[in-house]
Amino acid sequence: MDTQQVLAELGIEEINRGAYAGGWIETHGSELQSINPATGEVIASITRANGDDYEKVAANSVETFERWRMLPAPKRGEYVRLVGNALREKKTALGALVTMEMGKILPEGEGEVQEMIDIADFAVGLSRQLYGLTMASERPLHRMYEQWHPLGPVGTITSFNFPTAVWSWNSLIAAVCGDTNIWKPSSETPLTAIAVTNITHEVMAGTGFEGVFNLAIGSGSDVGDLMVKDRRVPLVSATGSCDMGYKVGTELAKRLGRAILELGGNNAIIVMDDADIELAVRAATFAAVGTAGQRCTSLRRMIVHKDVFDEVAKRMVSTYAQVTIGDPLAAGILMGPLVNETAVYNMLTALDIAKSEGGEVLTGGNRLEDLGPAYIEPTIVKMSKDAPILQEETFAPLLYLIEVDSLEEGIAVQNGVRQGLSSAIFTDSLKNAEKFLSHLGSDCGIANVNIGTSGAEIGGAFGGEKETGGGREAGSDSWKAYMRRQTTTINWGDDLPLAQGVEFV
Ligand code: UN1
């Protein structure tokens, strides 16, 4: 499929409206260009939403919510099932657009759409399983139980690196929960957001529920700010940097709004002396180089037991030499460009700091200007465990290799950062694995054994601790964040016994 076919199939025009409020509305913000990082070419333009446009989107979300919540949850699930079917039909085109707009390789672009399909299926099943508990009341002839009610319009702020999947984690689950959605995508990936909204529009058109999936493309300082301060939006789910999370989290706290925050990672793998080294090296390479190191689950730190350090370092360097870099749409390529040139500068800056802190570059470190301005070699730097740069998450294919003496030291190094998203251990020892998974081990939201840090399935709850923000999205019981819990006690007797045995009139 060439660019024009992809754009035509997804309804992308040369200049696109940046807001959807139950239908595409005219927008009045500044112009935004979507640039293909692999070629530097403008793919298409968008007229951003301004504050007035946001207001229309929000008002529509509120109005649609009043009606959407009246549908029984399994009926809402039926609409999400149709969205899943439509995504299946558009998987090739949408996967290609993800690749064109942010630079991840095509199998990963398509994988991202598969992640949306998986979530749609999960949400459909969930639409019949929004269970509440029944408790034993301490009072005779009383029944106590909890039920889950729709919450309202949910604001979803997504990042460039998973421009569509993370939207689906939030809005497809929120939809079966009875909520409507306002999506503020990254300014790096507005076209994928428009394409997804065209897909949901086709499914919802003519049903009266077009306003379940809304969109407002605008800058953080207008649309983002308005949404975060908007009391009609009871929950904002935001994915991005810790800096962004501090702003969104504190603004929400000022109005006591709810937050789901999915922020920086700084993820680590511990490789023990009893590990299957081949497995560890392959997993680490995918985790550090996949998506050009731009997943929030990407591997940043490989913490290796001293007895296998030299062997792991040697094998990592030779595996990196096999990583093919180039056009992310081309077959056989494993790494494309970074999202933009700024990301390349950020990586080079971190690399300079790492070197100044005693880092030794084992492989990589150079820009690949012949391929384009956003290309850089995946890089491994040997660092000592106390280097301050290890505290920073650099959103790029920059991996630090760190030597430790023991499992305990490895765990301490791993946990010794401000973030806490994903972690893994490679070991064939049951004791080591169990210790790593225990409360004495990893302090992260995700802790794996003999699997890398990235590439989580949607069935589990996704999110992390500490400065990662504490939010959980996608599988397990993450749906509860999109609903409000009501605890009910019913007295079906003739007396009025009080709890805690209190006697009154
Ligand atoms: C993200 O980078 O924000 O676990 C999400 C993974 C993917 C999702 C990453 N399933 O790597």
Short mmCIF file of C-alpha atoms and ligand atoms in Angstrom, two decimals:
data_model
loop_
_atom_site.label_atom_id
_atom_site.label_comp_id
_atom_site.label_asym_id
_atom_site.label_seq_id
_atom_site.Cartn_x
_atom_site.Cartn_y
_atom_site.Cartn_z
CA MET A 1 0.00 0.00 0.00
CA ASP A 2 1.50 3.36 -0.92
CA THR A 3 1.02 6.54 1.07
CA GLN A 4 -1.88 7.82 -1.00
CA GLN A 5 -3.79 4.53 -0.71
CA VAL A 6 -3.27 4.46 3.05
CA LEU A 7 -4.50 8.04 3.43
CA ALA A 8 -7.49 7.46 1.13
CA GLU A 9 -8.57 4.30 2.93
CA LEU A 10 -8.46 6.09 6.28
CA GLY A 11 -10.22 9.26 5.08
CA ILE A 12 -7.23 11.55 5.59
CA GLU A 13 -7.31 14.71 3.51
CA GLU A 14 -4.68 17.28 2.68
CA ILE A 15 -6.01 19.61 5.37
CA ASN A 16 -8.03 18.00 8.17
CA ARG A 17 -10.28 19.28 10.90
CA GLY A 18 -8.85 18.69 14.34
CA ALA A 19 -12.05 18.23 16.32
CA TYR A 20 -14.88 15.74 16.41
CA ALA A 21 -17.96 16.38 18.53
CA GLY A 22 -20.37 13.67 17.42
CA GLY A 23 -19.30 14.70 13.90
CA TRP A 24 -16.36 16.62 12.46
CA ILE A 25 -16.64 20.30 13.37
CA GLU A 26 -14.94 23.33 11.92
CA THR A 27 -11.80 24.18 13.89
CA HIS A 28 -10.23 27.56 14.58
CA GLY A 29 -6.79 26.86 16.04
CA SER A 30 -3.37 27.07 14.42
CA GLU A 31 -2.15 24.78 11.66
CA LEU A 32 -0.29 21.60 12.56
CA GLN A 33 1.74 19.59 10.08
CA SER A 34 2.20 15.89 10.46
CA ILE A 35 5.71 14.95 9.38
CA ASN A 36 6.98 11.51 8.48
CA PRO A 37 10.17 11.14 10.54
CA ALA A 38 11.64 8.66 8.06
CA THR A 39 11.49 11.07 5.12
CA GLY A 40 11.01 14.50 6.66
CA GLU A 41 7.99 14.98 4.37
CA VAL A 42 4.71 16.54 5.39
CA ILE A 43 2.04 13.82 5.23
CA ALA A 44 -0.96 16.15 5.73
CA SER A 45 -2.03 19.16 7.80
CA ILE A 46 -4.55 19.70 10.55
CA THR A 47 -6.35 22.81 11.74
CA ARG A 48 -6.10 22.53 15.49
CA ALA A 49 -8.99 22.98 17.87
CA ASN A 50 -8.97 26.17 19.92
CA GLY A 51 -10.71 26.74 23.25
CA ASP A 52 -14.13 27.37 21.69
CA ASP A 53 -13.85 24.20 19.65
CA TYR A 54 -12.90 22.25 22.77
CA GLU A 55 -16.02 23.61 24.44
CA LYS A 56 -18.20 22.12 21.68
CA VAL A 57 -16.45 18.77 22.04
CA ALA A 58 -16.88 18.75 25.81
CA ALA A 59 -20.53 19.82 25.65
CA ASN A 60 -21.26 17.08 23.15
CA SER A 61 -19.54 14.50 25.33
CA VAL A 62 -21.69 15.50 28.28
CA GLU A 63 -24.88 15.38 26.23
CA THR A 64 -24.07 12.00 24.70
CA PHE A 65 -23.12 10.60 28.11
CA GLU A 66 -26.65 11.29 29.39
CA ARG A 67 -28.01 8.94 26.73
CA TRP A 68 -25.15 6.46 26.37
CA ARG A 69 -25.32 5.49 30.04
CA MET A 70 -28.97 4.53 29.55
CA LEU A 71 -27.97 1.66 27.28
CA PRO A 72 -27.41 -1.63 29.09
CA ALA A 73 -23.68 -2.43 29.24
CA PRO A 74 -23.91 -5.50 26.94
CA LYS A 75 -25.56 -3.27 24.31
CA ARG A 76 -22.69 -0.81 24.64
CA GLY A 77 -20.39 -3.81 24.23
CA GLU A 78 -22.10 -4.58 20.94
CA TYR A 79 -20.96 -1.20 19.57
CA VAL A 80 -17.44 -1.87 20.75
CA ARG A 81 -17.59 -5.27 19.02
CA LEU A 82 -18.34 -3.42 15.77
CA VAL A 83 -15.43 -1.05 16.39
CA GLY A 84 -13.21 -4.14 16.81
CA ASN A 85 -14.48 -5.52 13.48
CA ALA A 86 -13.84 -2.21 11.72
CA LEU A 87 -10.30 -2.16 13.15
CA ARG A 88 -9.74 -5.66 11.75
CA GLU A 89 -10.70 -4.38 8.30
CA LYS A 90 -8.42 -1.35 8.55
CA LYS A 91 -5.51 -3.06 10.30
CA THR A 92 -3.12 -2.90 7.33
CA ALA A 93 -3.82 0.74 6.50
CA LEU A 94 -3.90 1.96 10.10
CA GLY A 95 -0.73 0.03 10.95
CA ALA A 96 0.99 1.67 7.99
CA LEU A 97 -0.18 5.13 9.05
CA VAL A 98 1.19 4.58 12.56
CA THR A 99 4.53 3.69 10.96
CA MET A 100 4.45 6.68 8.62
CA GLU A 101 3.60 9.14 11.34
CA MET A 102 5.88 8.10 14.20
CA GLY A 103 8.47 5.78 12.63
CA LYS A 104 8.01 2.41 14.34
CA ILE A 105 8.56 -0.52 11.95
CA LEU A 106 5.55 -1.90 10.10
CA PRO A 107 5.19 -5.16 12.11
CA GLU A 108 5.04 -3.00 15.24
CA GLY A 109 2.59 -0.58 13.61
CA GLU A 110 0.31 -3.50 12.78
CA GLY A 111 0.97 -4.98 16.21
CA GLU A 112 -0.31 -1.80 17.74
CA VAL A 113 -3.58 -2.12 15.81
CA GLN A 114 -3.78 -5.76 16.94
CA GLU A 115 -3.49 -4.47 20.51
CA MET A 116 -6.56 -2.29 19.82
CA ILE A 117 -8.45 -5.30 18.45
CA ASP A 118 -7.49 -7.35 21.50
CA ILE A 119 -8.75 -4.61 23.80
CA ALA A 120 -12.00 -4.36 21.85
CA ASP A 121 -12.57 -8.10 22.35
CA PHE A 122 -11.66 -7.80 26.02
CA ALA A 123 -14.04 -4.87 26.45
CA VAL A 124 -16.90 -6.76 24.78
CA GLY A 125 -16.52 -9.61 27.26
CA LEU A 126 -16.20 -7.10 30.06
CA SER A 127 -19.50 -5.52 29.08
CA ARG A 128 -21.19 -8.55 30.65
CA GLN A 129 -18.85 -8.72 33.64
CA LEU A 130 -18.95 -5.36 35.41
CA TYR A 131 -19.34 -7.23 38.65
CA GLY A 132 -19.91 -5.78 42.09
CA LEU A 133 -19.51 -7.70 45.34
CA THR A 134 -22.18 -8.72 47.79
CA MET A 135 -21.12 -8.49 51.44
CA ALA A 136 -22.51 -10.17 54.54
CA SER A 137 -24.26 -7.47 56.55
CA GLU A 138 -23.71 -7.46 60.30
CA ARG A 139 -27.36 -6.47 60.76
CA PRO A 140 -30.21 -8.97 60.56
CA LEU A 141 -32.55 -8.81 57.55
CA HIS A 142 -30.18 -6.47 55.73
CA ARG A 143 -28.50 -6.87 52.39
CA MET A 144 -25.30 -5.06 51.49
CA TYR A 145 -23.74 -4.89 48.05
CA GLU A 146 -21.86 -2.63 45.69
CA GLN A 147 -22.66 -1.61 42.17
CA TRP A 148 -20.70 0.19 39.51
CA HIS A 149 -22.14 3.18 37.67
CA PRO A 150 -20.91 5.11 34.64
CA LEU A 151 -18.66 8.04 35.52
CA GLY A 152 -19.02 10.64 32.76
CA PRO A 153 -16.87 11.94 29.92
CA VAL A 154 -13.30 10.66 30.24
CA GLY A 155 -10.37 12.75 28.97
CA THR A 156 -7.65 10.68 27.33
CA ILE A 157 -4.26 12.26 26.64
CA THR A 158 -2.03 9.99 24.57
CA SER A 159 1.62 10.03 23.62
CA PHE A 160 3.22 9.66 20.17
CA ASN A 161 4.76 6.26 20.86
CA PHE A 162 1.54 4.27 21.06
CA PRO A 163 -0.67 6.72 19.21
CA THR A 164 -3.69 4.42 18.91
CA ALA A 165 -3.39 1.45 21.29
CA VAL A 166 -3.35 3.53 24.46
CA TRP A 167 -6.45 5.40 23.26
CA SER A 168 -8.21 2.04 22.90
CA TRP A 169 -7.12 0.87 26.36
CA ASN A 170 -8.93 3.84 27.77
CA SER A 171 -11.82 4.69 25.53
CA LEU A 172 -13.04 1.22 24.53
CA ILE A 173 -13.13 0.12 28.15
CA ALA A 174 -14.63 3.45 29.23
CA ALA A 175 -17.28 3.01 26.50
CA VAL A 176 -18.55 -0.32 27.84
CA CYS A 177 -18.51 1.25 31.30
CA GLY A 178 -21.01 3.83 29.99
CA ASP A 179 -18.63 6.77 29.63
CA THR A 180 -17.98 8.98 26.64
CA ASN A 181 -14.48 10.00 25.64
CA ILE A 182 -12.58 13.15 24.70
CA TRP A 183 -9.25 12.35 23.11
CA LYS A 184 -6.32 14.73 23.05
CA PRO A 185 -3.61 12.98 21.01
CA SER A 186 0.06 13.91 20.75
CA SER A 187 0.84 16.69 18.27
CA GLU A 188 3.33 14.27 16.69
CA THR A 189 0.58 11.85 15.68
CA PRO A 190 -2.62 13.75 14.83
CA LEU A 191 -3.39 11.79 11.67
CA THR A 192 -3.64 8.40 13.36
CA ALA A 193 -6.11 10.00 15.78
CA ILE A 194 -8.14 11.34 12.87
CA ALA A 195 -8.04 7.92 11.17
CA VAL A 196 -9.23 6.15 14.32
CA THR A 197 -12.01 8.70 14.76
CA ASN A 198 -13.08 8.15 11.15
CA ILE A 199 -13.29 4.43 11.95
CA THR A 200 -15.39 4.95 15.08
CA HIS A 201 -17.51 7.49 13.19
CA GLU A 202 -18.34 4.93 10.49
CA VAL A 203 -19.45 2.46 13.15
CA MET A 204 -21.49 4.97 15.17
CA ALA A 205 -22.93 7.09 12.34
CA GLY A 206 -26.70 7.19 12.37
CA THR A 207 -27.01 5.47 15.77
CA GLY A 208 -27.34 8.65 17.83
CA PHE A 209 -24.19 7.69 19.71
CA GLU A 210 -21.63 9.34 17.44
CA GLY A 211 -20.53 11.47 20.37
CA VAL A 212 -19.16 8.56 22.41
CA PHE A 213 -15.72 8.88 20.80
CA ASN A 214 -14.70 12.53 20.50
CA LEU A 215 -11.46 14.21 19.53
CA ALA A 216 -9.78 17.54 20.18
CA ILE A 217 -6.36 18.01 18.59
CA GLY A 218 -4.74 21.05 20.14
CA SER A 219 -1.78 22.17 22.15
CA GLY A 220 -1.35 21.18 25.77
CA SER A 221 -1.60 24.81 26.81
CA ASP A 222 -5.12 25.27 25.40
CA VAL A 223 -7.01 21.99 24.84
CA GLY A 224 -5.02 19.99 27.41
CA ASP A 225 -5.32 22.68 30.07
CA LEU A 226 -9.03 23.17 29.49
CA MET A 227 -9.70 19.47 29.73
CA VAL A 228 -7.68 19.00 32.88
CA LYS A 229 -9.46 21.93 34.55
CA ASP A 230 -12.91 20.94 33.25
CA ARG A 231 -15.14 19.80 36.10
CA ARG A 232 -17.44 18.08 33.61
CA VAL A 233 -14.62 15.61 32.98
CA PRO A 234 -14.40 13.50 36.15
CA LEU A 235 -11.39 11.45 35.02
CA VAL A 236 -8.36 12.25 32.91
CA SER A 237 -6.09 9.42 31.81
CA ALA A 238 -2.73 10.78 30.68
CA THR A 239 0.25 9.01 29.13
CA GLY A 240 3.56 10.81 28.68
CA SER A 241 6.58 12.14 30.51
CA CYS A 242 6.85 12.58 34.27
CA ASP A 243 7.01 16.36 33.66
CA MET A 244 3.65 16.25 31.93
CA GLY A 245 2.29 14.01 34.68
CA TYR A 246 3.27 16.48 37.40
CA LYS A 247 1.33 19.23 35.61
CA VAL A 248 -1.73 17.13 34.84
CA GLY A 249 -1.72 15.43 38.24
CA THR A 250 -1.48 18.64 40.25
CA GLU A 251 -4.13 20.42 38.17
CA LEU A 252 -6.49 17.50 38.62
CA ALA A 253 -5.75 17.40 42.33
CA LYS A 254 -6.70 21.09 42.62
CA ARG A 255 -10.23 20.18 41.62
CA LEU A 256 -10.05 16.70 43.18
CA GLY A 257 -10.57 15.14 39.79
CA ARG A 258 -9.52 11.58 39.18
CA ALA A 259 -6.30 10.73 37.36
CA ILE A 260 -4.85 7.70 35.66
CA LEU A 261 -1.21 8.54 35.07
CA GLU A 262 1.10 6.41 32.95
CA LEU A 263 4.43 8.23 32.93
CA GLY A 264 8.15 7.59 32.63
CA GLY A 265 9.64 4.10 32.91
CA ASN A 266 13.44 3.71 33.36
CA ASN A 267 12.99 -0.04 33.19
CA ALA A 268 15.61 -2.63 34.02
CA ILE A 269 16.49 -6.26 33.40
CA ILE A 270 18.61 -8.14 35.91
CA VAL A 271 20.68 -10.95 34.38
CA MET A 272 21.86 -13.48 36.94
CA ASP A 273 24.85 -15.80 36.65
CA ASP A 274 22.49 -18.77 36.20
CA ALA A 275 20.49 -17.16 33.35
CA ASP A 276 19.95 -18.50 29.85
CA ILE A 277 22.19 -15.82 28.34
CA GLU A 278 20.97 -16.32 24.79
CA LEU A 279 17.38 -15.71 25.90
CA ALA A 280 18.37 -12.67 27.94
CA VAL A 281 20.30 -11.08 25.07
CA ARG A 282 17.46 -11.55 22.58
CA ALA A 283 14.88 -10.23 25.01
CA ALA A 284 17.03 -7.25 25.96
CA THR A 285 17.66 -6.36 22.33
CA PHE A 286 13.95 -6.32 21.52
CA ALA A 287 13.21 -4.36 24.68
CA ALA A 288 15.93 -1.75 24.09
CA VAL A 289 15.83 -1.44 20.29
CA GLY A 290 12.17 -2.20 19.52
CA THR A 291 10.20 0.95 18.67
CA ALA A 292 13.66 2.58 18.59
CA GLY A 293 13.65 2.56 22.40
CA GLN A 294 10.58 4.77 22.53
CA ARG A 295 8.18 2.60 24.53
CA CYS A 296 7.47 3.54 28.09
CA THR A 297 8.36 -0.11 28.74
CA SER A 298 11.65 0.08 26.80
CA LEU A 299 14.74 -1.30 28.47
CA ARG A 300 17.04 1.43 29.77
CA ARG A 301 19.27 -0.47 32.19
CA MET A 302 20.67 -3.99 31.94
CA ILE A 303 22.01 -5.00 35.33
CA VAL A 304 24.32 -7.99 34.98
CA HIS A 305 25.93 -10.32 37.52
CA LYS A 306 29.73 -9.93 37.47
CA ASP A 307 30.34 -13.59 36.58
CA VAL A 308 28.54 -13.26 33.23
CA PHE A 309 29.05 -9.54 32.58
CA ASP A 310 31.76 -9.84 29.91
CA GLU A 311 29.90 -12.55 28.04
CA VAL A 312 26.61 -10.63 28.12
CA ALA A 313 28.35 -7.45 26.95
CA LYS A 314 30.06 -9.27 24.09
CA ARG A 315 26.85 -10.95 22.94
CA MET A 316 24.81 -7.76 23.21
CA VAL A 317 27.32 -5.93 21.00
CA SER A 318 27.26 -8.69 18.37
CA THR A 319 23.46 -8.85 18.42
CA TYR A 320 23.24 -5.07 17.99
CA ALA A 321 25.45 -5.42 14.90
CA GLN A 322 22.65 -7.46 13.30
CA VAL A 323 20.00 -4.77 13.82
CA THR A 324 18.97 -3.49 10.39
CA ILE A 325 18.18 0.23 10.41
CA GLY A 326 16.26 2.06 7.70
CA ASP A 327 12.84 2.75 6.19
CA PRO A 328 10.36 1.46 8.80
CA LEU A 329 7.91 0.49 6.04
CA ALA A 330 10.48 -1.78 4.35
CA ALA A 331 10.61 -5.52 4.99
CA GLY A 332 13.50 -6.79 7.08
CA ILE A 333 14.12 -3.52 8.91
CA LEU A 334 14.24 -3.78 12.69
CA MET A 335 14.69 -0.13 13.63
CA GLY A 336 13.38 3.05 12.02
CA PRO A 337 13.99 6.70 12.88
CA LEU A 338 13.24 8.35 16.19
CA VAL A 339 10.06 10.40 16.25
CA ASN A 340 11.87 13.63 15.38
CA GLU A 341 15.26 15.31 15.39
CA THR A 342 14.79 16.64 18.91
CA ALA A 343 14.66 13.06 20.17
CA VAL A 344 18.03 12.47 18.49
CA TYR A 345 19.51 15.54 20.22
CA ASN A 346 18.12 14.39 23.55
CA MET A 347 19.83 11.03 23.11
CA LEU A 348 23.14 12.64 22.11
CA THR A 349 22.94 14.92 25.15
CA ALA A 350 22.33 11.97 27.48
CA LEU A 351 25.21 10.14 25.82
CA ASP A 352 27.56 13.09 26.45
CA ILE A 353 26.53 13.17 30.09
CA ALA A 354 26.99 9.40 30.37
CA LYS A 355 30.51 9.71 28.95
CA SER A 356 31.34 12.56 31.31
CA GLU A 357 30.23 10.32 34.17
CA GLY A 358 32.71 7.62 33.14
CA GLY A 359 30.53 5.74 30.63
CA GLU A 360 32.26 3.58 28.04
CA VAL A 361 30.46 3.27 24.71
CA LEU A 362 30.46 -0.41 23.71
CA THR A 363 28.58 0.06 20.46
CA GLY A 364 26.71 2.78 18.56
CA GLY A 365 26.54 6.43 19.47
CA ASN A 366 26.54 7.91 15.97
CA ARG A 367 23.89 9.67 13.99
CA LEU A 368 23.01 8.06 10.66
CA GLU A 369 22.55 11.22 8.63
CA ASP A 370 22.66 9.36 5.33
CA LEU A 371 19.37 7.73 6.27
CA GLY A 372 17.75 10.97 7.46
CA PRO A 373 17.84 13.56 10.25
CA ALA A 374 16.02 11.41 12.82
CA TYR A 375 18.17 8.29 12.55
CA ILE A 376 20.74 7.21 15.14
CA GLU A 377 22.52 3.97 15.99
CA PRO A 378 21.20 1.95 18.90
CA THR A 379 23.78 2.39 21.61
CA ILE A 380 25.12 0.48 24.60
CA VAL A 381 27.14 2.24 27.28
CA LYS A 382 28.88 0.53 30.18
CA MET A 383 28.19 2.57 33.33
CA SER A 384 29.07 2.27 36.97
CA LYS A 385 26.06 1.66 39.16
CA ASP A 386 26.14 5.04 40.91
CA ALA A 387 26.21 7.28 37.81
CA PRO A 388 23.57 10.05 38.15
CA ILE A 389 22.49 9.69 34.49
CA LEU A 390 20.99 6.31 35.39
CA GLN A 391 18.23 8.22 37.14
CA GLU A 392 17.04 9.76 33.87
CA GLU A 393 14.82 8.11 31.31
CA THR A 394 16.01 9.02 27.83
CA PHE A 395 13.33 8.15 25.30
CA ALA A 396 15.68 6.64 22.75
CA PRO A 397 17.63 3.42 21.96
CA LEU A 398 20.25 4.10 24.63
CA LEU A 399 21.00 1.18 26.93
CA TYR A 400 23.18 1.27 30.04
CA LEU A 401 25.01 -1.91 31.02
CA ILE A 402 25.75 -2.12 34.74
CA GLU A 403 27.76 -4.72 36.64
CA VAL A 404 26.65 -5.95 40.08
CA ASP A 405 27.92 -8.53 42.58
CA SER A 406 24.70 -10.17 43.70
CA LEU A 407 20.94 -10.42 43.27
CA GLU A 408 20.42 -8.15 46.27
CA GLU A 409 22.65 -5.49 44.78
CA GLY A 410 20.90 -5.88 41.43
CA ILE A 411 17.51 -5.35 43.01
CA ALA A 412 18.80 -2.30 44.92
CA VAL A 413 20.18 -0.77 41.71
CA GLN A 414 17.00 -1.57 39.82
CA ASN A 415 14.76 -0.03 42.47
CA GLY A 416 17.09 2.90 43.07
CA VAL A 417 15.39 5.20 40.57
CA ARG A 418 12.36 7.46 40.82
CA GLN A 419 10.29 5.58 38.25
CA GLY A 420 8.75 2.12 38.59
CA LEU A 421 7.03 0.80 35.49
CA SER A 422 8.49 -2.44 34.16
CA SER A 423 11.20 -4.85 35.26
CA ALA A 424 12.47 -8.35 34.59
CA ILE A 425 14.90 -10.95 35.81
CA PHE A 426 16.66 -13.59 33.77
CA THR A 427 17.45 -16.58 35.92
CA ASP A 428 16.92 -20.33 35.97
CA SER A 429 16.87 -20.34 39.77
CA LEU A 430 13.46 -20.62 41.37
CA LYS A 431 14.77 -18.90 44.49
CA ASN A 432 16.14 -15.91 42.60
CA ALA A 433 12.95 -15.56 40.57
CA GLU A 434 10.68 -15.75 43.60
CA LYS A 435 12.80 -13.27 45.56
CA PHE A 436 12.66 -10.84 42.63
CA LEU A 437 8.85 -11.17 42.52
CA SER A 438 8.41 -10.89 46.29
CA HIS A 439 7.97 -7.69 48.30
CA LEU A 440 11.75 -7.76 48.74
CA GLY A 441 12.21 -7.65 44.99
CA SER A 442 11.08 -5.41 42.16
CA ASP A 443 9.09 -2.32 43.17
CA CYS A 444 7.59 -1.93 39.68
CA GLY A 445 4.04 -2.32 38.39
CA ILE A 446 5.27 -5.02 36.00
CA ALA A 447 7.78 -7.71 37.03
CA ASN A 448 8.65 -10.48 34.57
CA VAL A 449 10.77 -13.62 34.64
CA ASN A 450 12.70 -14.62 31.51
CA ILE A 451 10.72 -12.10 29.44
CA GLY A 452 11.82 -8.57 28.58
CA THR A 453 10.33 -5.39 30.00
CA SER A 454 8.25 -4.41 26.96
CA GLY A 455 5.51 -6.06 24.95
CA ALA A 456 2.94 -6.64 27.68
CA GLU A 457 -0.31 -8.42 26.79
CA ILE A 458 -3.52 -6.45 27.24
CA GLY A 459 -5.03 -8.95 29.71
CA GLY A 460 -3.01 -7.66 32.65
CA ALA A 461 -3.34 -4.30 34.36
CA PHE A 462 -0.73 -1.97 32.86
CA GLY A 463 0.99 0.77 34.82
CA GLY A 464 3.66 1.55 37.35
CA GLU A 465 4.62 2.87 40.75
CA LYS A 466 6.43 5.93 42.12
CA GLU A 467 6.90 8.66 39.49
CA THR A 468 5.36 6.42 36.85
CA GLY A 469 2.16 7.69 38.38
CA GLY A 470 0.36 4.71 39.88
CA GLY A 471 -2.36 4.40 37.23
CA ARG A 472 -3.53 1.10 35.79
CA GLU A 473 -5.01 0.63 32.33
CA ALA A 474 -6.08 -2.17 29.97
CA GLY A 475 -6.81 -5.60 31.48
CA SER A 476 -7.60 -7.19 34.85
CA ASP A 477 -9.89 -4.93 36.88
CA SER A 478 -8.58 -1.62 35.46
CA TRP A 479 -12.15 -0.94 34.28
CA LYS A 480 -13.05 0.04 37.83
CA ALA A 481 -11.22 3.36 37.38
CA TYR A 482 -13.75 4.33 34.70
CA MET A 483 -16.79 3.80 36.92
CA ARG A 484 -18.03 5.02 40.26
CA ARG A 485 -18.63 2.51 43.02
CA GLN A 486 -21.78 2.72 45.06
CA THR A 487 -22.18 0.76 48.27
CA THR A 488 -25.78 0.01 49.13
CA THR A 489 -27.36 -1.42 52.27
CA ILE A 490 -31.01 -2.45 52.14
CA ASN A 491 -33.10 -3.08 55.24
CA TRP A 492 -35.87 -5.54 54.37
CA GLY A 493 -36.92 -6.08 58.01
CA ASP A 494 -39.21 -4.11 60.35
CA ASP A 495 -36.55 -3.02 62.85
CA LEU A 496 -33.78 -0.47 62.61
CA PRO A 497 -30.66 -2.14 64.02
CA LEU A 498 -27.66 0.18 63.84
CA ALA A 499 -24.17 -0.84 62.81
CA GLN A 500 -21.49 -1.26 65.49
CA GLY A 501 -24.31 -2.14 67.92
CA VAL A 502 -25.15 1.50 68.59
CA GLU A 503 -28.44 2.04 70.44
CA PHE A 504 -30.43 5.16 69.62
CA VAL A 505 -34.10 6.23 69.49
C1 UN1 B 1 3.60 2.55 26.09
O1 UN1 B 1 4.77 2.54 25.71
O2 UN1 B 1 3.05 3.61 26.47
O3 UN1 B 1 3.95 -3.31 26.88
C2 UN1 B 1 2.74 1.36 26.08
C3 UN1 B 1 4.21 -2.70 25.84
C4 UN1 B 1 3.05 -2.29 24.97
C5 UN1 B 1 2.46 -1.02 25.45
C6 UN1 B 1 3.44 0.08 25.70
N1 UN1 B 1 2.04 -3.32 25.01
O4 UN1 B 1 5.34 -2.46 25.49
#
